[in-house]
Tab-separated table of C-alpha atoms and ligand atoms in Angstrom:
chain	number	residue	atom	x	y	z
A	63	MET	CA	1.629	-23.821	14.171
A	64	ALA	CA	-1.116	-22.229	16.248
A	65	ALA	CA	-3.405	-21.179	13.448
A	66	SER	CA	-6.236	-23.311	14.871
A	67	LYS	CA	-6.319	-21.424	18.198
A	68	THR	CA	-8.458	-18.348	18.551
A	69	VAL	CA	-6.780	-14.998	18.926
A	70	GLY	CA	-8.302	-14.777	22.421
A	71	ASP	CA	-6.653	-18.105	23.379
A	72	VAL	CA	-3.287	-16.936	22.194
A	73	LEU	CA	-3.572	-13.569	23.885
A	74	ARG	CA	-4.501	-15.130	27.200
A	75	ALA	CA	-1.729	-17.700	26.883
A	76	ASN	CA	0.697	-14.827	26.335
A	77	GLY	CA	-0.550	-12.982	29.401
A	78	VAL	CA	-1.975	-10.046	27.404
A	79	SER	CA	-4.224	-8.008	29.684
A	80	ARG	CA	-7.812	-7.104	28.838
A	81	ARG	CA	-6.745	-3.478	28.818
A	82	GLY	CA	-3.911	-4.157	26.369
A	83	PHE	CA	-6.298	-6.131	24.166
A	84	MET	CA	-8.903	-3.334	24.134
A	85	LYS	CA	-6.181	-0.856	23.223
A	86	PHE	CA	-5.254	-3.050	20.277
A	87	CYS	CA	-8.923	-3.240	19.240
A	88	ALA	CA	-9.391	0.529	19.545
A	89	ALA	CA	-6.362	1.097	17.295
A	90	THR	CA	-7.659	-1.476	14.843
A	91	ALA	CA	-11.159	0.056	14.724
A	92	SER	CA	-9.806	3.535	14.231
A	93	MET	CA	-7.591	2.301	11.396
A	94	MET	CA	-10.577	0.788	9.688
A	95	ALA	CA	-12.350	4.136	10.034
A	96	LEU	CA	-14.979	2.589	12.344
A	97	PRO	CA	-16.663	4.712	15.032
A	98	PRO	CA	-15.584	4.220	18.688
A	99	SER	CA	-18.936	2.495	19.333
A	100	MET	CA	-17.683	-0.386	17.182
A	101	VAL	CA	-14.664	-1.138	19.377
A	102	SER	CA	-16.467	-3.738	21.486
A	103	ALA	CA	-17.812	-5.462	18.348
A	104	VAL	CA	-14.292	-5.533	16.927
A	105	ALA	CA	-13.000	-6.937	20.233
A	106	ALA	CA	-15.622	-9.700	20.235
A	107	ALA	CA	-14.865	-10.607	16.617
A	108	ILE	CA	-11.097	-10.639	17.090
A	109	GLU	CA	-11.275	-12.638	20.299
A	110	LYS	CA	-13.251	-15.397	18.586
A	111	ALA	CA	-11.298	-15.279	15.325
A	112	ARG	CA	-9.057	-18.169	14.376
A	113	ARG	CA	-5.549	-16.963	13.755
A	114	PRO	CA	-5.245	-16.943	9.981
A	115	SER	CA	-2.182	-18.554	8.509
A	116	VAL	CA	-0.253	-15.931	6.558
A	117	ILE	CA	2.363	-16.715	3.954
A	118	TRP	CA	4.425	-13.799	2.678
A	119	LEU	CA	6.372	-14.277	-0.536
A	120	PRO	CA	8.895	-11.640	-1.600
A	121	PHE	CA	9.522	-11.532	-5.353
A	122	GLN	CA	11.277	-8.914	-7.497
A	123	GLU	CA	11.468	-6.256	-4.777
A	124	CYS	CA	13.779	-4.020	-2.794
A	125	THR	CA	12.657	-5.053	0.739
A	126	GLY	CA	11.236	-1.559	1.236
A	127	CYS	CA	7.751	-2.976	1.746
A	128	THR	CA	8.917	-5.325	4.506
A	129	GLU	CA	10.940	-2.484	6.022
A	130	SER	CA	7.751	-0.470	6.047
A	131	LEU	CA	5.776	-3.226	7.795
A	132	THR	CA	8.365	-3.497	10.548
A	133	ARG	CA	7.803	0.190	11.293
A	134	SER	CA	4.118	-0.298	11.913
A	135	HIS	CA	3.055	1.172	15.223
A	136	ALA	CA	-0.676	0.623	15.662
A	137	PRO	CA	-1.078	-2.271	15.929
A	138	THR	CA	2.571	-3.193	16.135
A	139	VAL	CA	3.934	-5.827	13.846
A	140	GLU	CA	4.966	-7.810	16.896
A	141	GLY	CA	1.384	-7.722	18.073
A	142	LEU	CA	0.145	-8.909	14.718
A	143	ILE	CA	2.738	-11.596	14.239
A	144	PHE	CA	2.602	-13.063	17.694
A	145	ASP	CA	-0.943	-12.421	18.815
A	146	ALA	CA	-3.223	-12.052	15.865
A	147	ILE	CA	-1.880	-13.891	12.842
A	148	SER	CA	0.218	-16.956	12.276
A	149	LEU	CA	2.994	-15.704	9.993
A	150	ASP	CA	4.115	-19.081	8.741
A	151	TYR	CA	6.530	-17.955	6.082
A	152	HIS	CA	8.363	-14.681	5.455
A	153	HIS	CA	11.845	-15.332	4.341
A	154	THR	CA	13.193	-11.936	5.354
A	155	LEU	CA	11.759	-11.933	8.879
A	156	GLN	CA	11.846	-15.625	9.804
A	157	ALA	CA	14.699	-17.296	11.623
A	158	ALA	CA	14.627	-20.488	9.549
A	159	ALA	CA	16.589	-20.617	6.299
A	160	GLY	CA	17.212	-23.023	3.427
A	161	GLN	CA	15.347	-26.338	3.420
A	162	ARG	CA	13.791	-25.758	6.848
A	163	ALA	CA	12.179	-22.573	5.602
A	164	GLU	CA	10.949	-24.261	2.421
A	165	ASP	CA	9.489	-27.106	4.472
A	166	ALA	CA	7.736	-24.671	6.792
A	167	MET	CA	6.145	-22.928	3.827
A	168	HIS	CA	4.915	-26.140	2.216
A	169	GLN	CA	3.624	-27.476	5.517
A	170	ALA	CA	1.681	-24.269	6.156
A	171	MET	CA	0.243	-24.337	2.645
A	172	LYS	CA	-0.806	-27.962	3.002
A	173	GLU	CA	-2.312	-27.639	6.483
A	174	ASN	CA	-4.222	-24.472	5.655
A	175	TYR	CA	-5.068	-25.182	2.029
A	176	GLY	CA	-7.910	-22.954	0.876
A	177	ASN	CA	-7.735	-20.788	3.989
A	178	TYR	CA	-4.407	-19.008	4.230
A	179	LEU	CA	-3.799	-15.402	3.355
A	180	LEU	CA	-1.057	-14.923	0.781
A	181	LEU	CA	0.914	-11.687	0.968
A	182	VAL	CA	3.237	-10.812	-1.885
A	183	ASP	CA	5.692	-7.979	-2.312
A	184	GLY	CA	7.583	-7.357	-5.526
A	185	SER	CA	6.674	-7.795	-9.166
A	186	VAL	CA	6.893	-11.005	-11.157
A	187	PRO	CA	9.119	-11.382	-14.258
A	188	THR	CA	7.419	-13.278	-17.079
A	189	GLU	CA	7.975	-14.996	-20.429
A	190	GLU	CA	11.633	-15.450	-21.366
A	191	PHE	CA	12.636	-13.574	-18.190
A	192	GLU	CA	10.760	-15.862	-15.797
A	193	SER	CA	14.020	-17.312	-14.461
A	194	HIS	CA	15.421	-13.855	-13.666
A	195	SER	CA	13.793	-13.926	-10.250
A	196	CYS	CA	13.894	-17.226	-8.356
A	197	THR	CA	14.023	-18.636	-4.836
A	198	ASN	CA	15.699	-21.968	-4.271
A	199	GLY	CA	15.597	-22.698	-7.999
A	200	HIS	CA	11.869	-22.002	-8.362
A	201	SER	CA	10.789	-19.089	-10.519
A	202	HIS	CA	8.622	-16.556	-8.739
A	203	LEU	CA	5.995	-16.962	-11.423
A	204	SER	CA	5.634	-20.658	-10.569
A	205	MET	CA	5.786	-19.947	-6.814
A	206	LEU	CA	3.010	-17.389	-7.134
A	207	LYS	CA	0.772	-19.763	-9.076
A	208	ASP	CA	1.390	-22.609	-6.589
A	209	ALA	CA	0.797	-20.474	-3.509
A	210	ALA	CA	-2.220	-18.677	-4.992
A	211	ALA	CA	-3.985	-21.986	-5.688
A	212	GLY	CA	-4.502	-22.671	-1.965
A	213	ALA	CA	-4.990	-19.072	-0.805
A	214	ALA	CA	-8.298	-17.672	0.433
A	215	ALA	CA	-7.215	-14.215	-0.701
A	216	ILE	CA	-4.083	-12.389	-1.784
A	217	VAL	CA	-2.713	-9.078	-0.551
A	218	SER	CA	-0.352	-7.394	-2.999
A	219	VAL	CA	1.846	-5.314	-0.727
A	220	GLY	CA	3.384	-2.340	-2.503
A	221	THR	CA	3.125	-0.862	-5.966
A	222	CYS	CA	5.468	-3.521	-7.418
A	223	ALA	CA	3.185	-6.408	-6.419
A	224	ALA	CA	0.031	-4.435	-7.148
A	225	PHE	CA	0.871	-2.928	-10.531
A	226	GLY	CA	4.422	-3.973	-11.458
A	227	GLY	CA	5.920	-0.802	-9.948
A	228	ILE	CA	9.465	0.309	-10.684
A	229	PRO	CA	10.585	-3.049	-12.195
A	230	ARG	CA	7.798	-2.651	-14.753
A	231	ALA	CA	8.900	0.879	-15.692
A	232	ASN	CA	9.842	1.448	-19.293
A	233	PRO	CA	11.624	-0.457	-20.867
A	234	ASN	CA	10.564	-3.165	-18.392
A	235	PRO	CA	13.665	-5.327	-18.882
A	236	THR	CA	12.152	-8.446	-17.244
A	237	LYS	CA	8.596	-8.120	-18.606
A	238	ALA	CA	7.527	-7.678	-14.996
A	239	VAL	CA	3.866	-7.571	-14.046
A	240	GLY	CA	1.809	-7.287	-10.884
A	241	VAL	CA	-0.011	-10.174	-9.190
A	242	ARG	CA	-3.398	-9.246	-10.654
A	243	ASP	CA	-2.007	-9.685	-14.170
A	244	ILE	CA	-1.338	-13.356	-13.430
A	245	ILE	CA	-3.896	-14.529	-10.878
A	246	LYS	CA	-7.470	-14.081	-12.007
A	247	ASP	CA	-9.477	-16.445	-9.818
A	248	LYS	CA	-8.775	-15.171	-6.274
A	249	PRO	CA	-9.784	-12.029	-4.389
A	250	ILE	CA	-6.807	-9.641	-4.519
A	251	ILE	CA	-6.347	-6.600	-2.288
A	252	ASN	CA	-3.856	-4.087	-3.665
A	253	VAL	CA	-2.100	-2.189	-0.890
A	254	SER	CA	-0.118	0.096	-3.159
A	255	GLY	CA	2.560	2.623	-2.302
A	256	CYS	CA	6.277	2.559	-2.766
A	257	PRO	CA	6.395	1.455	-0.070
A	258	PRO	CA	2.863	1.347	1.363
A	259	ILE	CA	2.080	3.023	4.674
A	260	PRO	CA	2.725	0.406	7.408
A	261	THR	CA	-0.543	1.191	9.145
A	262	VAL	CA	-2.398	0.429	5.936
A	263	ILE	CA	-0.743	-3.008	5.654
A	264	THR	CA	-1.634	-3.910	9.223
A	265	GLY	CA	-5.072	-2.293	8.840
A	266	VAL	CA	-5.909	-4.624	5.963
A	267	LEU	CA	-4.740	-7.629	7.991
A	268	ALA	CA	-6.806	-6.418	10.938
A	269	HIS	CA	-9.890	-6.062	8.746
A	270	TYR	CA	-9.498	-9.592	7.432
A	271	LEU	CA	-8.969	-10.882	10.920
A	272	THR	CA	-11.992	-9.071	12.313
A	273	PHE	CA	-14.537	-9.672	9.582
A	274	GLY	CA	-13.066	-12.647	7.721
A	275	THR	CA	-13.713	-10.792	4.473
A	276	ILE	CA	-11.776	-8.498	2.226
A	277	PRO	CA	-12.527	-4.776	2.577
A	278	GLU	CA	-14.423	-2.753	0.000
A	279	LEU	CA	-12.095	-1.944	-2.883
A	280	ASP	CA	-11.725	0.823	-5.458
A	281	HIS	CA	-11.361	0.270	-9.213
A	282	HIS	CA	-7.650	-0.485	-8.753
A	283	GLY	CA	-8.409	-3.126	-6.129
A	284	ARG	CA	-7.264	-0.894	-3.234
A	285	PRO	CA	-9.149	-0.724	0.091
A	286	LEU	CA	-11.435	2.292	-0.022
A	287	ALA	CA	-10.970	2.973	3.692
A	288	PHE	CA	-7.382	4.008	2.939
A	289	PHE	CA	-7.428	4.917	-0.765
A	290	GLY	CA	-10.848	6.527	-1.028
A	291	GLN	CA	-9.599	10.107	-1.015
A	292	ASN	CA	-6.783	11.798	-2.816
A	293	ILE	CA	-3.820	13.394	-1.085
A	294	HIS	CA	-4.792	16.877	-2.267
A	295	ASP	CA	-8.250	16.782	-0.653
A	296	ARG	CA	-6.752	16.066	2.784
A	297	CYS	CA	-3.556	18.123	2.453
A	298	TYR	CA	-2.973	20.755	5.117
A	299	ARG	CA	-1.354	22.987	2.429
A	300	ARG	CA	-4.631	23.119	0.509
A	301	PRO	CA	-5.573	26.647	1.711
A	302	PHE	CA	-2.399	27.946	0.065
A	303	TYR	CA	-3.365	26.187	-3.150
A	304	GLU	CA	-6.810	27.749	-3.057
A	305	ARG	CA	-5.258	31.193	-2.562
A	306	GLY	CA	-2.787	30.616	-5.381
A	307	GLN	CA	0.230	30.729	-3.063
A	308	PHE	CA	2.835	28.356	-4.468
A	309	ALA	CA	6.468	27.666	-3.651
A	310	GLU	CA	8.453	28.313	-6.833
A	311	THR	CA	11.676	26.637	-5.669
A	312	PHE	CA	12.501	24.353	-2.766
A	313	ASP	CA	14.295	27.106	-0.894
A	314	ASP	CA	12.341	30.262	-1.634
A	315	GLU	CA	10.272	32.337	0.750
A	316	GLY	CA	7.094	30.454	-0.254
A	317	ALA	CA	8.699	27.102	0.571
A	318	ARG	CA	9.741	28.445	3.956
A	319	LYS	CA	6.186	29.630	4.599
A	320	GLY	CA	4.783	26.210	3.742
A	321	TYR	CA	3.073	27.229	0.479
A	322	CYS	CA	1.567	24.631	-1.838
A	323	LEU	CA	4.078	22.468	-3.746
A	324	TYR	CA	1.982	22.157	-6.901
A	325	LYS	CA	4.411	24.103	-9.083
A	326	LEU	CA	7.267	21.935	-7.801
A	327	GLY	CA	5.590	18.855	-9.214
A	328	CYS	CA	3.303	17.641	-6.411
A	329	LYS	CA	1.013	14.887	-7.754
A	330	GLY	CA	-1.325	15.023	-4.744
A	331	PRO	CA	-4.350	16.057	-6.847
A	332	VAL	CA	-4.291	12.758	-8.774
A	333	THR	CA	-2.937	10.413	-6.099
A	334	TYR	CA	-5.118	8.266	-3.857
A	335	ASN	CA	-3.493	7.276	-0.571
A	336	ALA	CA	-3.798	7.986	3.154
A	337	CYS	CA	-0.471	9.800	3.703
A	338	ALA	CA	-2.111	13.146	4.498
A	339	THR	CA	-4.177	11.618	7.305
A	340	LEU	CA	-2.240	8.620	8.674
A	341	ARG	CA	1.240	10.016	7.917
A	342	TRP	CA	4.467	8.061	8.365
A	343	ASN	CA	6.842	7.142	11.184
A	344	ASP	CA	4.337	6.923	14.007
A	345	GLY	CA	2.324	9.731	12.460
A	346	VAL	CA	5.276	12.139	12.652
A	347	SER	CA	5.301	13.423	9.071
A	348	TRP	CA	4.757	12.646	5.388
A	349	PRO	CA	6.414	13.754	2.129
A	350	VAL	CA	4.493	17.019	1.663
A	351	GLN	CA	4.987	17.959	5.319
A	352	SER	CA	8.701	17.347	4.835
A	353	GLY	CA	8.734	19.834	1.956
A	354	HIS	CA	8.616	17.488	-1.043
A	355	GLY	CA	5.694	17.044	-3.380
A	356	CYS	CA	3.886	13.734	-3.644
A	357	LEU	CA	5.321	11.556	-6.432
A	358	GLY	CA	2.111	9.594	-6.865
A	359	CYS	CA	3.775	6.386	-5.687
A	360	SER	CA	0.500	4.538	-5.001
A	361	GLU	CA	-0.764	4.918	-8.579
A	362	PRO	CA	-0.148	2.489	-11.444
A	363	ASP	CA	2.806	3.436	-13.696
A	364	PHE	CA	3.785	6.322	-11.425
A	365	TRP	CA	7.417	6.010	-12.436
A	366	ASP	CA	6.743	6.264	-16.162
A	367	LYS	CA	4.423	9.203	-15.641
A	368	GLY	CA	7.533	10.745	-14.080
A	369	SER	CA	7.810	14.487	-14.478
A	370	PHE	CA	8.384	14.482	-10.736
A	371	TYR	CA	9.416	18.118	-10.620
A	372	ARG	CA	7.068	19.527	-13.242
A	373	PRO	CA	3.584	20.728	-12.356
A	374	LEU	CA	0.729	18.405	-13.223
A	375	SER	CA	-0.439	20.760	-15.959
A	376	ALA	CA	2.948	20.461	-17.672
A	377	ALA	CA	3.268	16.767	-16.915
A	378	TYR	CA	-0.103	16.013	-18.467
A	379	TRP	CA	-0.117	18.617	-21.251
A	380	GLY	CA	3.579	19.272	-21.818
A	381	ASP	CA	3.065	22.990	-21.277
A	382	ALA	CA	4.245	24.647	-18.088
A	383	LYS	CA	2.608	27.956	-19.037
A	384	THR	CA	-0.806	26.690	-17.913
A	385	VAL	CA	0.234	27.235	-14.323
A	386	GLY	CA	-0.492	30.886	-13.715
A	387	ILE	CA	2.126	33.446	-12.951
A	388	SER	CA	0.008	35.626	-10.694
A	389	ALA	CA	-1.295	34.270	-7.435
A	390	ALA	CA	-4.984	34.311	-8.387
A	391	ALA	CA	-4.338	32.890	-11.829
A	392	GLY	CA	-2.167	30.263	-10.200
A	393	ALA	CA	-5.057	28.881	-8.184
A	394	ALA	CA	-7.427	28.928	-11.121
A	395	ALA	CA	-4.927	27.261	-13.415
A	396	GLY	CA	-3.992	24.805	-10.704
A	397	LEU	CA	-7.629	23.838	-10.207
A	398	ALA	CA	-8.213	23.536	-13.936
A	399	ALA	CA	-5.073	21.466	-14.380
A	400	ALA	CA	-5.944	19.184	-11.519
A	401	ALA	CA	-9.509	18.771	-12.772
A	402	LEU	CA	-8.289	17.947	-16.257
A	403	ALA	CA	-5.652	15.590	-14.926
A	404	ARG	CA	-8.294	13.858	-12.839
A	405	GLY	CA	-10.565	13.719	-15.887
A	406	LYS	CA	-7.785	12.034	-17.830
A	407	GLN	CA	-7.198	9.669	-14.955
A	408	LYS	CA	-10.916	8.837	-14.753
A	409	LYS	CA	-11.055	8.173	-18.481
A	410	ALA	CA	-8.084	5.834	-18.187
A	411	GLN	CA	-9.802	4.102	-15.262
A	412	GLN	CA	-13.005	3.652	-17.255
A	413	GLU	CA	-11.013	2.228	-20.158
A	414	GLU	CA	-9.237	-0.082	-17.744
A	415	LYS	CA	-12.604	-1.271	-16.352
A	416	ALA	CA	-14.148	-1.786	-19.817
B	615	LIG	FE1	10.511	-1.578	-3.101
B	615	LIG	FE2	8.644	0.217	-3.734
B	615	LIG	FE3	8.593	-2.152	-4.876
B	615	LIG	FE4	7.998	-1.985	-2.270
B	615	LIG	S1	6.831	-1.097	-3.973
B	615	LIG	S2	9.341	-3.503	-3.237
B	615	LIG	S3	9.344	-0.283	-1.664
B	615	LIG	S4	10.242	-0.622	-5.123
B	616	LIG	FE1	-0.899	19.690	-0.965
B	616	LIG	FE2	0.281	19.012	-3.218
B	616	LIG	FE3	-2.305	19.635	-3.209
B	616	LIG	FE4	-0.472	21.519	-2.858
B	616	LIG	S1	-0.795	20.287	-4.723
B	616	LIG	S2	-2.337	21.259	-1.665
B	616	LIG	S3	1.104	20.437	-1.672
B	616	LIG	S4	-1.356	17.901	-2.213
B	617	LIG	FE1	3.731	8.168	-2.013
B	617	LIG	FE2	2.689	10.558	-2.351
B	617	LIG	FE3	2.334	9.312	-0.092
B	617	LIG	S1	4.709	9.866	-3.006
B	617	LIG	S2	4.232	8.164	0.169
B	617	LIG	S3	1.559	8.654	-2.096
B	617	LIG	S4	2.624	11.486	-0.370
C-alpha cells in the first residue's frame, strides 16, 4: 500500500514526465471549472498530496457505474488508480478475489481509519430484505455501516447509491435506499446519473485529491461544479425550443433537422447534470445529440416520474394539450411548462430541505 507516499513521489517513481504531469493537472483544473491560471496551483497541491486510500464497495447495482468509470478519459482511470489514488478495494476491478480481497479491504480500512475515501455504487436493501444483497455472507447494509465508520467522506457513485435509483422504483421490492438515507454523520458527495458521467466521477476524486475537501454541493448533495446548471440551459438545441420548432416524432423532418425534443419527452428543463457540456465517450456525444431526449437520470426518483416519451407539461399535469400546436404557441407553452415543472421541483426541494 503506497497511500503514505505523495503523488509526486509516485509519479516520479513511475517515470511520469513533468509535461505529462502538467497535462494531467490542466485536465483536472478544467474539469473543476478552474481558470487556466490555477493549473500551477493545482499541480503544486497534487504533487504534495498524500495518495488517499480509496475503498469502492459495489452494492445492489448493475456495474454500469464502474463501466462508466473505466471509460474516463481526462484524467484516465489508469492515471487515477496508479498515480493519484490508492484504490485499495474494488471487487470488480481488482485482481484479488475471495479471502485475499476481503483481507485487503480490512487491512486498508484499519491502516487508513478515519482518512480513507469510501466510494459506493448501488442501492442498499433494508429491513426484512437486508439479506437480499450480500458479499461473502455480509449484508451490504452492515458493510456500508462498517466502512462508513472509518471513512473521511463518502462518494455515492450513480443514482442508485445517491437516491436509491432503479432498485428503489415503485414497488421497491427490496426496500432499497440510497447511502444518505442510512449514513448521517459523514460528508456525502452524490455523483448521480444512471450511470454518472465518467469525467464527473474522476473530477470529484481530483478535487478531493487537490484540496483535501469535498466540493461545494447542491441541495441534493451533488457537486455544483457539475450539477449547477440544467441540461436545457446548456443544450445546443435550445434555439429551436425558443423558436417553437419541435420534433413531433423520432423520424420526422423536424427530428432530421435537429429540432428540440421537448415534445418527445425530453426532461432537460428539469434535469441538473453536465451532459450538455462534458458529453460522453471522450466528449463525442450525449443523449440529446444522439436524437433522444434526456430521461432525467441524475434526478431522484427519475424512474417513477417516468413518462419518458411524454412532454414535461403532460408528465407533470397529465395534459398533453398544454404543448402548443403552432410553432409560436409551442415555445410559449414549452417555456410555461418548464417553468411550472421547475417550480414544482423547487417546491419539492424546499420540502425536502425543511
Ligand atoms: Fe446501474 Fe444506473 Fe444504478 Fe449505476 S445508477 S448501478 S448504471 S442502475
Ligand atoms: Fe434541449 Fe431537451 Fe431543452 Fe429541447 S427540451 S432544448 S432537446 S434540453
Ligand atoms: Fe442522463 Fe439526461 Fe444526461 S438521461 S445521461 S442526465 S442527458
